Short mmCIF file of C-alpha atoms and ligand atoms in Angstrom, two decimals:
data_model
loop_
_atom_site.label_atom_id
_atom_site.label_comp_id
_atom_site.label_asym_id
_atom_site.label_seq_id
_atom_site.Cartn_x
_atom_site.Cartn_y
_atom_site.Cartn_z
CA UNK A 1 81.14 154.13 52.51
CA UNK A 2 83.73 151.35 52.51
CA UNK A 3 83.80 148.54 49.94
CA UNK A 4 82.93 145.13 51.23
CA UNK A 5 84.78 142.20 49.75
CA UNK A 6 82.86 139.04 50.62
CA UNK A 7 84.58 136.75 48.14
CA UNK A 8 88.19 136.73 49.29
CA UNK A 9 89.53 134.17 51.71
CA UNK A 10 89.15 136.83 54.40
CA UNK A 11 86.00 138.92 54.04
CA UNK A 12 86.88 142.56 54.66
CA UNK A 13 86.05 146.20 54.09
CA UNK A 14 89.67 147.37 54.29
CA UNK A 15 90.68 146.82 50.66
CA UNK A 16 92.92 143.96 51.65
CA UNK A 17 93.58 143.02 48.02
CA UNK A 18 95.37 146.36 47.56
CA UNK A 19 98.08 145.31 49.99
CA UNK A 20 99.28 141.91 48.84
CA UNK A 21 101.93 141.54 51.56
CA UNK A 22 99.43 142.17 54.30
CA UNK A 23 96.87 139.92 52.63
CA UNK A 24 99.43 137.10 52.37
CA UNK A 25 100.50 137.52 55.99
CA UNK A 26 96.90 137.34 57.20
CA UNK A 27 96.18 134.39 54.94
CA UNK A 28 99.13 132.62 56.54
CA UNK A 29 97.75 133.36 60.00
CA UNK A 30 94.27 132.09 59.00
CA UNK A 31 95.02 128.31 59.14
CA UNK A 32 96.74 128.76 62.50
CA UNK A 33 93.66 130.52 63.75
CA UNK A 34 91.46 127.69 62.47
CA UNK A 35 93.70 125.14 64.11
CA UNK A 36 93.38 127.03 67.39
CA UNK A 37 89.59 127.16 66.90
CA UNK A 38 89.42 123.38 66.38
CA UNK A 39 91.64 122.70 69.40
CA UNK A 40 90.31 125.28 71.82
CA UNK A 41 86.90 126.34 70.48
CA UNK A 42 83.60 124.67 71.40
CA UNK A 43 84.10 120.92 71.78
CA UNK A 44 82.26 118.41 69.63
CA UNK A 45 79.74 120.71 67.91
CA UNK A 46 81.91 121.75 64.98
CA UNK A 47 80.02 119.62 62.46
CA UNK A 48 76.57 120.86 63.50
CA UNK A 49 74.48 123.47 61.73
CA UNK A 50 74.00 126.50 63.97
CA UNK A 51 71.67 129.41 63.22
CA UNK A 52 74.27 132.18 63.37
CA UNK A 53 74.65 135.85 62.67
CA UNK A 54 77.63 136.80 60.49
CA UNK A 55 78.87 140.37 60.09
CA UNK A 56 78.89 141.24 56.38
CA UNK A 57 79.21 145.04 56.35
CA UNK A 58 79.15 148.01 58.71
CA UNK A 59 75.89 149.58 57.50
CA UNK A 60 73.65 150.41 60.45
CA UNK A 61 70.81 148.50 58.83
CA UNK A 62 71.67 145.19 57.33
CA UNK A 63 75.17 144.69 58.77
CA UNK A 64 74.54 141.04 59.53
CA UNK A 65 73.33 137.91 57.79
CA UNK A 66 71.53 135.07 59.61
CA UNK A 67 71.66 131.47 58.46
CA UNK A 68 72.69 127.95 59.41
CA UNK A 69 76.48 127.63 59.44
CA UNK A 70 78.90 125.02 60.69
CA UNK A 71 81.19 126.93 63.01
CA UNK A 72 84.50 126.16 61.25
CA UNK A 73 82.89 127.55 58.06
CA UNK A 74 81.98 130.84 59.77
CA UNK A 75 83.25 133.73 57.63
CA UNK A 76 85.47 135.55 60.14
CA UNK A 77 86.10 138.92 58.56
CA UNK A 78 87.78 142.26 59.12
CA UNK A 79 85.37 145.16 59.34
CA UNK A 80 86.17 148.69 60.43
CA UNK A 81 83.49 151.32 61.01
CA UNK A 82 83.47 153.95 58.26
CA UNK A 83 86.01 156.73 58.78
CA UNK A 84 84.88 160.05 60.22
CA UNK A 85 86.06 162.74 57.79
CA UNK A 86 88.85 164.95 59.11
CA UNK A 87 88.78 163.30 62.54
CA UNK A 88 90.83 165.01 65.26
CA UNK A 89 92.25 163.74 68.55
CA UNK A 90 89.57 164.59 71.10
CA UNK A 91 91.42 164.77 74.44
CA UNK A 92 94.78 164.92 76.21
CA UNK A 93 97.93 166.80 75.25
CA UNK A 94 97.54 166.18 71.50
CA UNK A 95 93.96 167.41 71.36
CA UNK A 96 92.93 169.05 68.11
CA UNK A 97 95.68 167.43 66.03
CA UNK A 98 94.72 165.11 63.18
CA UNK A 99 93.95 161.58 64.33
CA UNK A 100 96.79 159.19 63.42
CA UNK A 101 96.18 156.89 60.47
CA UNK A 102 99.54 155.19 60.98
CA UNK A 103 100.85 154.18 64.36
CA UNK A 104 103.01 157.03 65.70
CA UNK A 105 106.56 155.87 66.51
CA UNK A 106 106.60 157.38 69.99
CA UNK A 107 103.44 155.49 71.01
CA UNK A 108 104.16 152.26 69.21
CA UNK A 109 105.02 150.07 72.19
CA UNK A 110 102.17 151.29 74.33
CA UNK A 111 99.61 150.89 71.56
CA UNK A 112 100.87 147.43 70.78
CA UNK A 113 100.47 146.48 74.43
CA UNK A 114 96.91 147.84 74.59
CA UNK A 115 95.94 146.01 71.40
CA UNK A 116 97.55 142.75 72.56
CA UNK A 117 95.81 143.01 75.96
CA UNK A 118 92.46 143.60 74.28
CA UNK A 119 93.12 140.87 71.70
CA UNK A 120 94.14 138.33 74.32
CA UNK A 121 90.75 138.45 76.06
CA UNK A 122 88.88 137.35 72.94
CA UNK A 123 90.29 133.83 72.41
CA UNK A 124 90.57 133.50 76.20
CA UNK A 125 86.81 133.76 76.58
CA UNK A 126 86.23 131.12 73.89
CA UNK A 127 88.61 128.79 75.73
CA UNK A 128 86.84 129.39 79.03
CA UNK A 129 83.48 128.46 77.53
CA UNK A 130 84.49 125.52 75.39
CA UNK A 131 82.74 122.77 77.36
CA UNK A 132 79.45 124.54 78.00
CA UNK A 133 77.79 123.26 74.85
CA UNK A 134 77.31 119.89 76.53
CA UNK A 135 75.05 121.26 79.24
CA UNK A 136 73.02 124.00 77.54
CA UNK A 137 69.57 124.52 79.10
CA UNK A 138 67.94 124.87 75.65
CA UNK A 139 68.75 124.98 71.95
CA UNK A 140 68.21 128.76 72.08
CA UNK A 141 70.91 129.09 74.74
CA UNK A 142 73.21 126.69 72.90
CA UNK A 143 72.96 128.87 69.82
CA UNK A 144 73.63 132.04 71.83
CA UNK A 145 76.75 130.47 73.33
CA UNK A 146 78.09 129.66 69.88
CA UNK A 147 77.13 133.11 68.58
CA UNK A 148 79.15 134.72 71.34
CA UNK A 149 82.06 132.34 70.66
CA UNK A 150 82.32 132.97 66.91
CA UNK A 151 82.08 136.73 67.42
CA UNK A 152 84.82 136.70 70.06
CA UNK A 153 86.81 134.90 67.37
CA UNK A 154 86.05 137.77 64.98
CA UNK A 155 87.17 140.26 67.61
CA UNK A 156 90.49 138.47 67.72
CA UNK A 157 90.69 138.97 63.95
CA UNK A 158 89.97 142.67 64.49
CA UNK A 159 93.01 143.04 66.76
CA UNK A 160 95.23 140.78 64.66
CA UNK A 161 94.48 142.95 61.63
CA UNK A 162 95.84 145.96 63.53
CA UNK A 163 98.91 144.03 64.66
CA UNK A 164 99.70 142.80 61.15
CA UNK A 165 98.91 146.03 59.33
CA UNK A 166 100.61 148.48 61.68
CA UNK A 167 103.29 146.74 63.74
CA UNK A 168 105.38 144.78 61.23
CA UNK A 169 107.31 141.76 62.43
CA UNK A 170 106.60 142.53 66.12
CA UNK A 171 102.91 142.57 65.33
CA UNK A 172 103.06 139.25 63.49
CA UNK A 173 104.87 137.66 66.43
CA UNK A 174 102.27 138.99 68.86
CA UNK A 175 99.51 137.61 66.62
CA UNK A 176 101.10 134.16 66.83
CA UNK A 177 101.40 134.41 70.61
CA UNK A 178 97.72 135.26 70.87
CA UNK A 179 97.11 131.72 69.62
CA UNK A 180 99.67 130.18 71.99
CA UNK A 181 98.55 131.42 75.42
CA UNK A 182 95.82 129.36 77.08
CA UNK A 183 93.20 130.39 79.61
CA UNK A 184 93.96 128.96 83.04
CA UNK A 185 97.26 127.35 82.01
CA UNK A 186 99.84 128.24 84.69
CA UNK A 187 102.72 128.00 82.19
CA UNK A 188 101.22 130.26 79.52
CA UNK A 189 98.20 132.02 81.03
CA UNK A 190 96.06 134.65 79.38
CA UNK A 191 97.09 138.19 80.34
CA UNK A 192 94.25 139.43 82.55
CA UNK A 193 92.96 137.77 85.72
CA UNK A 194 89.28 137.10 84.95
CA UNK A 195 90.23 135.40 81.69
CA UNK A 196 91.98 132.62 83.57
CA UNK A 197 89.04 131.96 85.91
CA UNK A 198 87.01 128.82 85.21
CA UNK A 199 83.58 129.19 83.58
CA UNK A 200 82.28 125.82 84.70
CA UNK A 201 78.56 126.12 84.34
CA UNK A 202 75.81 128.26 82.82
CA UNK A 203 75.42 130.46 85.88
CA UNK A 204 79.11 131.38 85.51
CA UNK A 205 78.52 131.92 81.79
CA UNK A 206 75.59 134.30 82.24
CA UNK A 207 77.44 136.21 84.98
CA UNK A 208 80.51 136.35 82.71
CA UNK A 209 78.56 137.72 79.76
CA UNK A 210 76.75 140.18 82.05
CA UNK A 211 79.77 141.50 83.94
CA UNK A 212 82.95 140.58 82.06
CA UNK A 213 81.62 141.31 78.58
CA UNK A 214 80.39 144.61 80.00
CA UNK A 215 83.97 145.45 80.97
CA UNK A 216 84.66 144.73 77.31
CA UNK A 217 82.03 147.29 76.34
CA UNK A 218 83.64 150.01 78.47
CA UNK A 219 87.19 149.21 77.39
CA UNK A 220 86.07 149.24 73.76
CA UNK A 221 84.25 152.54 74.28
CA UNK A 222 87.42 154.02 75.79
CA UNK A 223 89.51 152.71 72.86
CA UNK A 224 86.88 153.98 70.38
CA UNK A 225 87.89 157.48 71.56
CA UNK A 226 91.52 156.78 70.63
CA UNK A 227 93.49 159.20 68.49
CA UNK A 228 94.87 156.12 66.70
CA UNK A 229 92.10 156.02 64.12
CA UNK A 230 92.29 152.36 62.97
CA UNK A 231 91.85 151.30 66.61
CA UNK A 232 88.92 153.64 67.04
CA UNK A 233 87.24 152.38 63.88
CA UNK A 234 87.68 148.70 64.63
CA UNK A 235 86.45 148.98 68.23
CA UNK A 236 83.43 151.01 67.13
CA UNK A 237 82.27 148.13 64.97
CA UNK A 238 83.08 145.51 67.62
CA UNK A 239 80.66 147.29 69.95
CA UNK A 240 77.82 146.51 67.54
CA UNK A 241 78.38 142.78 68.06
CA UNK A 242 79.19 143.12 71.75
CA UNK A 243 75.67 144.36 72.57
CA UNK A 244 74.24 140.90 71.95
CA UNK A 245 76.77 139.28 74.29
CA UNK A 246 75.67 141.49 77.17
CA UNK A 247 72.04 140.84 76.25
CA UNK A 248 72.74 137.11 76.62
CA UNK A 249 74.15 137.67 80.11
CA UNK A 250 71.64 140.18 81.39
CA UNK A 251 68.58 138.30 80.15
CA UNK A 252 70.12 134.95 81.11
CA UNK A 253 70.39 135.99 84.76
CA UNK A 254 66.98 137.67 84.50
CA UNK A 255 65.44 134.38 83.33
CA UNK A 256 67.10 132.49 86.19
CA UNK A 257 65.88 135.05 88.72
CA UNK A 258 62.31 134.96 87.37
CA UNK A 259 62.30 131.19 87.50
CA UNK A 260 63.68 131.18 91.04
CA UNK A 261 60.84 133.50 92.12
CA UNK A 262 58.32 131.20 90.43
CA UNK A 263 59.75 128.09 92.11
CA UNK A 264 59.82 129.82 95.49
CA UNK A 265 56.13 130.55 95.15
CA UNK A 266 55.45 126.90 94.34
CA UNK A 267 57.14 125.72 97.52
CA UNK A 268 55.50 125.85 100.91
CA UNK A 269 58.76 127.10 102.46
CA UNK A 270 59.63 129.36 99.51
CA UNK A 271 62.63 127.07 98.98
CA UNK A 272 63.70 127.33 95.32
CA UNK A 273 66.25 124.56 95.78
CA UNK A 274 63.65 122.09 96.96
CA UNK A 275 61.98 122.70 93.58
CA UNK A 276 65.20 122.26 91.59
CA UNK A 277 65.96 125.97 91.16
CA UNK A 278 68.92 128.14 92.12
CA UNK A 279 68.34 129.95 95.42
CA UNK A 280 68.79 133.70 95.49
CA UNK A 281 71.64 133.65 98.00
CA UNK A 282 73.59 131.37 95.66
CA UNK A 283 72.90 133.64 92.68
CA UNK A 284 74.14 136.53 94.82
CA UNK A 285 77.42 134.74 95.54
CA UNK A 286 78.08 134.15 91.84
CA UNK A 287 77.18 137.77 91.16
CA UNK A 288 79.67 138.93 93.82
CA UNK A 289 82.43 136.80 92.32
CA UNK A 290 82.03 137.88 88.70
CA UNK A 291 81.45 141.53 89.53
CA UNK A 292 84.66 141.63 91.59
CA UNK A 293 86.71 139.74 88.97
CA UNK A 294 85.43 142.10 86.30
CA UNK A 295 86.19 145.24 88.34
CA UNK A 296 89.83 144.13 88.38
CA UNK A 297 89.90 144.32 84.58
CA UNK A 298 89.85 148.10 84.72
CA UNK A 299 93.37 148.13 86.24
CA UNK A 300 94.59 150.00 89.31
CA UNK A 301 92.55 152.84 90.84
CA UNK A 302 95.63 155.04 90.65
CA UNK A 303 97.56 154.35 87.48
CA UNK A 304 100.32 156.30 85.81
CA UNK A 305 99.77 154.05 82.78
CA UNK A 306 96.19 155.28 82.55
CA UNK A 307 97.39 158.88 82.95
CA UNK A 308 99.77 158.57 80.02
CA UNK A 309 97.24 156.72 77.85
CA UNK A 310 94.95 159.73 78.36
CA UNK A 311 97.65 162.40 78.04
CA UNK A 312 98.87 160.88 74.77
CA UNK A 313 95.37 160.62 73.29
CA UNK A 314 95.45 156.82 73.12
CA UNK A 315 92.56 155.89 75.43
CA UNK A 316 89.75 158.28 76.37
CA UNK A 317 86.84 158.31 78.77
CA UNK A 318 83.39 156.82 78.30
CA UNK A 319 81.53 159.43 76.21
CA UNK A 320 84.48 161.83 76.11
CA UNK A 321 82.26 164.24 74.14
CA UNK A 322 79.97 164.70 77.12
CA UNK A 323 82.76 166.34 79.16
CA UNK A 324 83.43 170.08 78.94
CA UNK A 325 87.11 169.76 79.63
CA UNK A 326 89.19 167.27 77.66
CA UNK A 327 92.59 167.88 79.22
CA UNK A 328 91.93 166.20 82.57
CA UNK A 329 94.34 168.70 84.15
CA UNK A 330 93.93 170.58 87.45
CA UNK A 331 91.12 168.27 88.53
CA UNK A 332 91.05 165.65 91.23
CA UNK A 333 89.17 162.43 91.97
CA UNK A 334 88.24 161.80 95.61
CA UNK A 335 89.59 158.29 96.02
CA UNK A 336 88.66 156.19 99.06
CA UNK A 337 92.11 154.93 100.08
CA UNK A 338 93.02 152.34 102.72
CA UNK A 339 95.19 153.89 105.43
CA UNK A 340 96.08 152.48 108.86
CA UNK A 341 93.19 150.04 108.86
CA UNK A 342 90.51 152.51 107.70
CA UNK A 343 89.46 154.25 104.52
CA UNK A 344 90.29 157.92 103.96
CA UNK A 345 89.49 160.02 100.92
CA UNK A 346 92.53 161.25 99.04
CA UNK A 347 92.64 163.67 96.14
CA UNK A 348 94.15 161.90 93.14
CA UNK A 349 94.98 163.91 89.99
CA UNK A 350 92.19 163.08 87.55
CA UNK A 351 94.47 161.72 84.86
CA UNK A 352 95.85 159.13 87.28
CA UNK A 353 92.29 158.14 88.21
CA UNK A 354 91.10 157.44 84.66
CA UNK A 355 90.71 153.70 85.31
CA UNK A 356 88.41 154.56 88.21
CA UNK A 357 86.40 157.05 86.16
CA UNK A 358 85.73 154.31 83.61
CA UNK A 359 84.99 151.79 86.36
CA UNK A 360 82.38 154.18 87.83
CA UNK A 361 80.53 154.37 84.51
CA UNK A 362 80.62 150.58 84.37
CA UNK A 363 79.26 150.19 87.91
CA UNK A 364 76.29 152.44 87.07
CA UNK A 365 75.52 150.27 84.04
CA UNK A 366 75.73 147.08 86.15
CA UNK A 367 73.41 148.63 88.74
CA UNK A 368 70.83 149.24 86.01
CA UNK A 369 70.92 145.52 85.21
CA UNK A 370 70.57 144.51 88.85
CA UNK A 371 67.60 146.90 89.23
CA UNK A 372 65.96 145.09 86.33
CA UNK A 373 66.50 141.70 87.97
CA UNK A 374 65.02 143.04 91.19
CA UNK A 375 61.93 144.17 89.30
CA UNK A 376 61.40 140.56 88.26
CA UNK A 377 61.68 139.49 91.92
CA UNK A 378 59.16 142.15 92.99
CA UNK A 379 56.76 141.08 90.24
CA UNK A 380 57.26 137.46 91.30
CA UNK A 381 56.04 138.42 94.77
CA UNK A 382 59.17 137.40 96.69
CA UNK A 383 60.98 139.46 99.32
CA UNK A 384 64.66 138.86 98.49
CA UNK A 385 66.66 141.25 96.32
CA UNK A 386 70.06 141.16 94.61
CA UNK A 387 72.72 143.84 94.98
CA UNK A 388 76.15 144.80 93.76
CA UNK A 389 78.88 144.36 96.35
CA UNK A 390 81.04 147.33 97.27
CA UNK A 391 83.87 148.03 94.78
CA UNK A 392 86.46 147.06 97.41
CA UNK A 393 85.13 143.51 97.86
CA UNK A 394 87.43 140.62 96.78
CA UNK A 395 89.77 142.63 94.63
CA UNK A 396 93.12 141.37 93.35
CA UNK A 397 94.32 144.43 91.44
CA UNK A 398 94.76 148.00 92.64
CA UNK A 399 94.42 149.83 95.95
CA UNK A 400 92.29 147.19 97.65
CA UNK A 401 94.08 144.14 96.27
CA UNK A 402 94.07 141.13 98.58
CA UNK A 403 92.67 143.12 101.51
CA UNK A 404 89.73 141.66 103.44
CA UNK A 405 86.58 143.73 102.84
CA UNK A 406 82.99 142.61 103.25
CA UNK A 407 80.37 143.33 100.57
CA UNK A 408 79.58 146.67 102.24
CA UNK A 409 83.22 147.69 101.84
CA UNK A 410 83.99 147.40 105.56
CA UNK A 411 87.50 146.26 106.34
CA UNK A 412 87.66 142.96 108.21
CA UNK A 413 90.38 141.13 110.05
CA UNK A 414 91.95 138.31 108.04
CA UNK A 415 90.39 135.82 110.46
CA UNK A 416 86.91 137.20 110.00
CA UNK A 417 87.35 137.15 106.24
CA UNK A 418 88.40 133.49 106.31
CA UNK A 419 85.47 132.63 108.55
CA UNK A 420 82.87 134.50 106.53
CA UNK A 421 83.97 134.43 102.87
CA UNK A 422 81.59 131.51 102.23
CA UNK A 423 78.70 133.93 102.86
CA UNK A 424 79.80 136.00 99.88
CA UNK A 425 81.59 133.80 97.37
CA UNK A 426 80.46 130.53 95.75
CA UNK A 427 81.38 127.65 98.04
CA UNK A 428 82.32 124.13 97.01
CA UNK A 429 78.81 123.11 98.01
CA UNK A 430 77.32 125.81 95.74
CA UNK A 431 79.45 124.63 92.83
CA UNK A 432 78.49 121.02 93.49
CA UNK A 433 74.79 121.95 93.55
CA UNK A 434 74.92 124.09 90.41
CA UNK A 435 76.79 121.23 88.73
CA UNK A 436 73.86 118.88 89.42
CA UNK A 437 71.63 121.20 87.36
CA UNK A 438 73.90 121.14 84.32
CA UNK A 439 71.99 118.67 82.19
CA UNK A 440 71.54 119.38 78.51
CA UNK A 441 68.07 120.03 77.14
CA UNK A 442 68.17 119.49 73.41
CA UNK A 443 64.54 119.06 72.43
CA UNK A 444 63.13 121.90 70.34
CA UNK A 445 61.05 124.27 72.51
CA UNK A 446 62.04 122.66 75.82
CA UNK A 447 64.00 124.27 78.64
CA UNK A 448 65.72 123.22 81.86
CA UNK A 449 63.75 123.59 85.07
CA UNK A 450 66.08 126.17 86.72
CA UNK A 451 65.71 128.90 84.09
CA UNK A 452 62.78 130.65 82.41
CA UNK A 453 62.11 130.86 78.70
CA UNK A 454 63.14 134.07 76.91
CA UNK A 455 60.43 136.53 75.94
CA UNK A 456 61.25 135.94 72.26
CA UNK A 457 63.60 133.99 70.04
CA UNK A 458 66.30 135.10 67.61
CA UNK A 459 65.61 137.42 64.68
CA UNK A 460 61.83 137.27 65.03
CA UNK A 461 61.77 133.47 65.28
CA UNK A 462 59.98 131.77 68.16
CA UNK A 463 61.77 130.16 71.11
CA UNK A 464 60.44 126.87 69.72
CA UNK A 465 62.88 126.71 66.84
CA UNK A 466 65.69 124.35 65.95
CA UNK A 467 68.51 126.86 66.50
CA UNK A 468 71.10 124.07 66.44
CA UNK A 469 70.56 120.94 64.35
CA UNK A 470 72.01 118.18 66.45
CA UNK A 471 71.10 115.25 64.23
N1 LIG B 1 94.92 141.19 85.54
O1 LIG B 1 98.44 150.69 85.76
P1 LIG B 1 97.64 149.43 85.95
C1 LIG B 1 86.80 142.17 76.71
C2 LIG B 1 98.48 144.85 84.88
S1 LIG B 1 87.34 142.72 78.23
C3 LIG B 1 96.26 141.07 85.34
O2 LIG B 1 96.90 149.26 87.18
P2 LIG B 1 96.58 149.89 83.43
C4 LIG B 1 86.08 140.89 76.66
C5 LIG B 1 98.65 145.89 83.78
O3 LIG B 1 98.56 145.27 82.48
C6 LIG B 1 88.24 144.20 77.92
N2 LIG B 1 97.08 142.13 85.19
O4 LIG B 1 96.67 149.17 84.80
C7 LIG B 1 85.18 140.53 77.64
C8 LIG B 1 100.00 146.46 84.10
O5 LIG B 1 100.99 145.55 83.67
P3 LIG B 1 102.32 146.08 82.98
C9 LIG B 1 89.70 144.00 77.61
C10 LIG B 1 96.54 143.38 85.24
O6 LIG B 1 97.78 149.54 82.62
C11 LIG B 1 84.53 139.30 77.57
C12 LIG B 1 100.03 146.43 85.62
O7 LIG B 1 99.07 145.45 86.02
N3 LIG B 1 90.26 145.23 77.16
O8 LIG B 1 87.01 142.81 75.74
O9 LIG B 1 96.19 151.29 83.63
C13 LIG B 1 84.78 138.43 76.53
C14 LIG B 1 99.70 147.78 86.24
O10 LIG B 1 98.55 148.18 85.66
C15 LIG B 1 95.18 143.58 85.45
C16 LIG B 1 91.26 145.85 77.75
O11 LIG B 1 91.74 145.41 78.75
C17 LIG B 1 94.36 142.42 85.60
N4 LIG B 1 93.03 142.53 85.80
O12 LIG B 1 95.25 149.20 82.85
C18 LIG B 1 85.69 138.80 75.54
C19 LIG B 1 91.71 147.14 77.10
N5 LIG B 1 94.94 144.91 85.47
O13 LIG B 1 101.86 146.62 81.65
C20 LIG B 1 86.32 140.03 75.58
C21 LIG B 1 93.17 147.25 76.93
C22 LIG B 1 96.12 145.51 85.29
O14 LIG B 1 102.86 147.12 83.90
N6 LIG B 1 93.89 147.27 78.18
N7 LIG B 1 97.08 144.60 85.14
O15 LIG B 1 103.15 144.81 82.82
C23 LIG B 1 93.97 148.33 79.00
O16 LIG B 1 93.36 149.35 78.76
C24 LIG B 1 94.82 148.24 80.23
O17 LIG B 1 95.89 147.39 79.96
C25 LIG B 1 94.10 147.71 81.49
C26 LIG B 1 95.04 147.91 82.70
C27 LIG B 1 92.77 148.42 81.70
C28 LIG B 1 93.85 146.22 81.40
#
């Protein structure tokens, strides 16, 4: 069991005080981080008390502490899951060798790039969500937003620790640059597509935490398999916090869907909008958008990068243990590939299809969530249902990038796409309507009309609780 140091400037379970140089370097980065947080973190709520969870150890029971905290006082710490004794590399060409405790020279650049890419998403998401506090549908939701934000901040710390501790000067420079890029800024954008997309309203936010945070889950699970042990250990603990972020998204959409069904039933024409709710077809368009943007985050369907990450033992599959073979050799993935205006299946060597293998696991998980939403619609007695679009729809990365497919995966002419895209993606009118619903509800126990109350509150507390003290 690792020692937890809660009293240092940077709480940690990595014996930071034993490495004074590293400790000093991180303590120098800390004020820059805080400056970034004040500039780019949630606007205007920094002086408020928020009922937040703070990671304090990695013990399965009791890893977190709940209390009122002002966000800038949040104790962002460095916590790695406990080491697995005698851990070996579990897949690829180095299988069976001891896991690396120090970054191996031959994989240094690639690992740095993976860690920087992962790290970059964390502050990006905080930047994307920074204005949402002003329009939260309830104090419960406001608190959940801030919980997600501070923990994404901690996940940045998790990656910066690896950069500082393992990559020397290069790592320190990358850590600085993580604070310099800005979501959506054309001159210094964040690295991956979805992290530059606007998150303008709470429907975007719930779809983001459902679909984009779920990409995070699968990427973290793949990195948790890594033969580079510090990366594996840090991502394993990040997954503990990540679960709540996906809960926020999945139940957020679920509560909107339930409310929409309720409002439809109250209206003589089953028109949710006439009752101030969000109609199902609009919810579907936001779903289509965020699902497609999040699919892009898995990289190309056919990727030599992914093949070498796997071969070198740097990034594994979801639940690598559940496979019989861990080499990925002499096997093929049947990849639907665009050719001469149609789709043909081509055999792709499995290692080159690793991004797609991970994406498939992700899609199954998303489908489970959509099935749950549809249950609420069935219970609410309405006919409409939600669905995932085909994986080819509205993609910007990989085999199907910038090709016109409908949500069934049928290839369209460019003209037909232009004519019909408003059926599938949020239109300006949709955005304008959703914007009209974005009015803050700040009274304890109250909630906006377009979303249902959660089944329960936080940590056994009721929904009717002052999760954020605004006075
Ligand atoms: N946008 O061989 P390819 C999370 C680049 S989310 C822009 O197809 P590869 C979170 C790619 O970098 C999880 N560029 O892909 C969620 C490469 O560029 P270079 C984040 C893209 O390398 C919510 C080139 O295209 N974690 O944690 O196999 C809130 C060819 O790439 C995109 C990770 O991403 C894109 N979508 O895989 C907070 C894990 N996709 O290098 C947090 C670490 C690809 O040739 N990253 N490109 O210049 C990786 O594992 C891989 O880098 C990727 C791409 C899966 C992203």
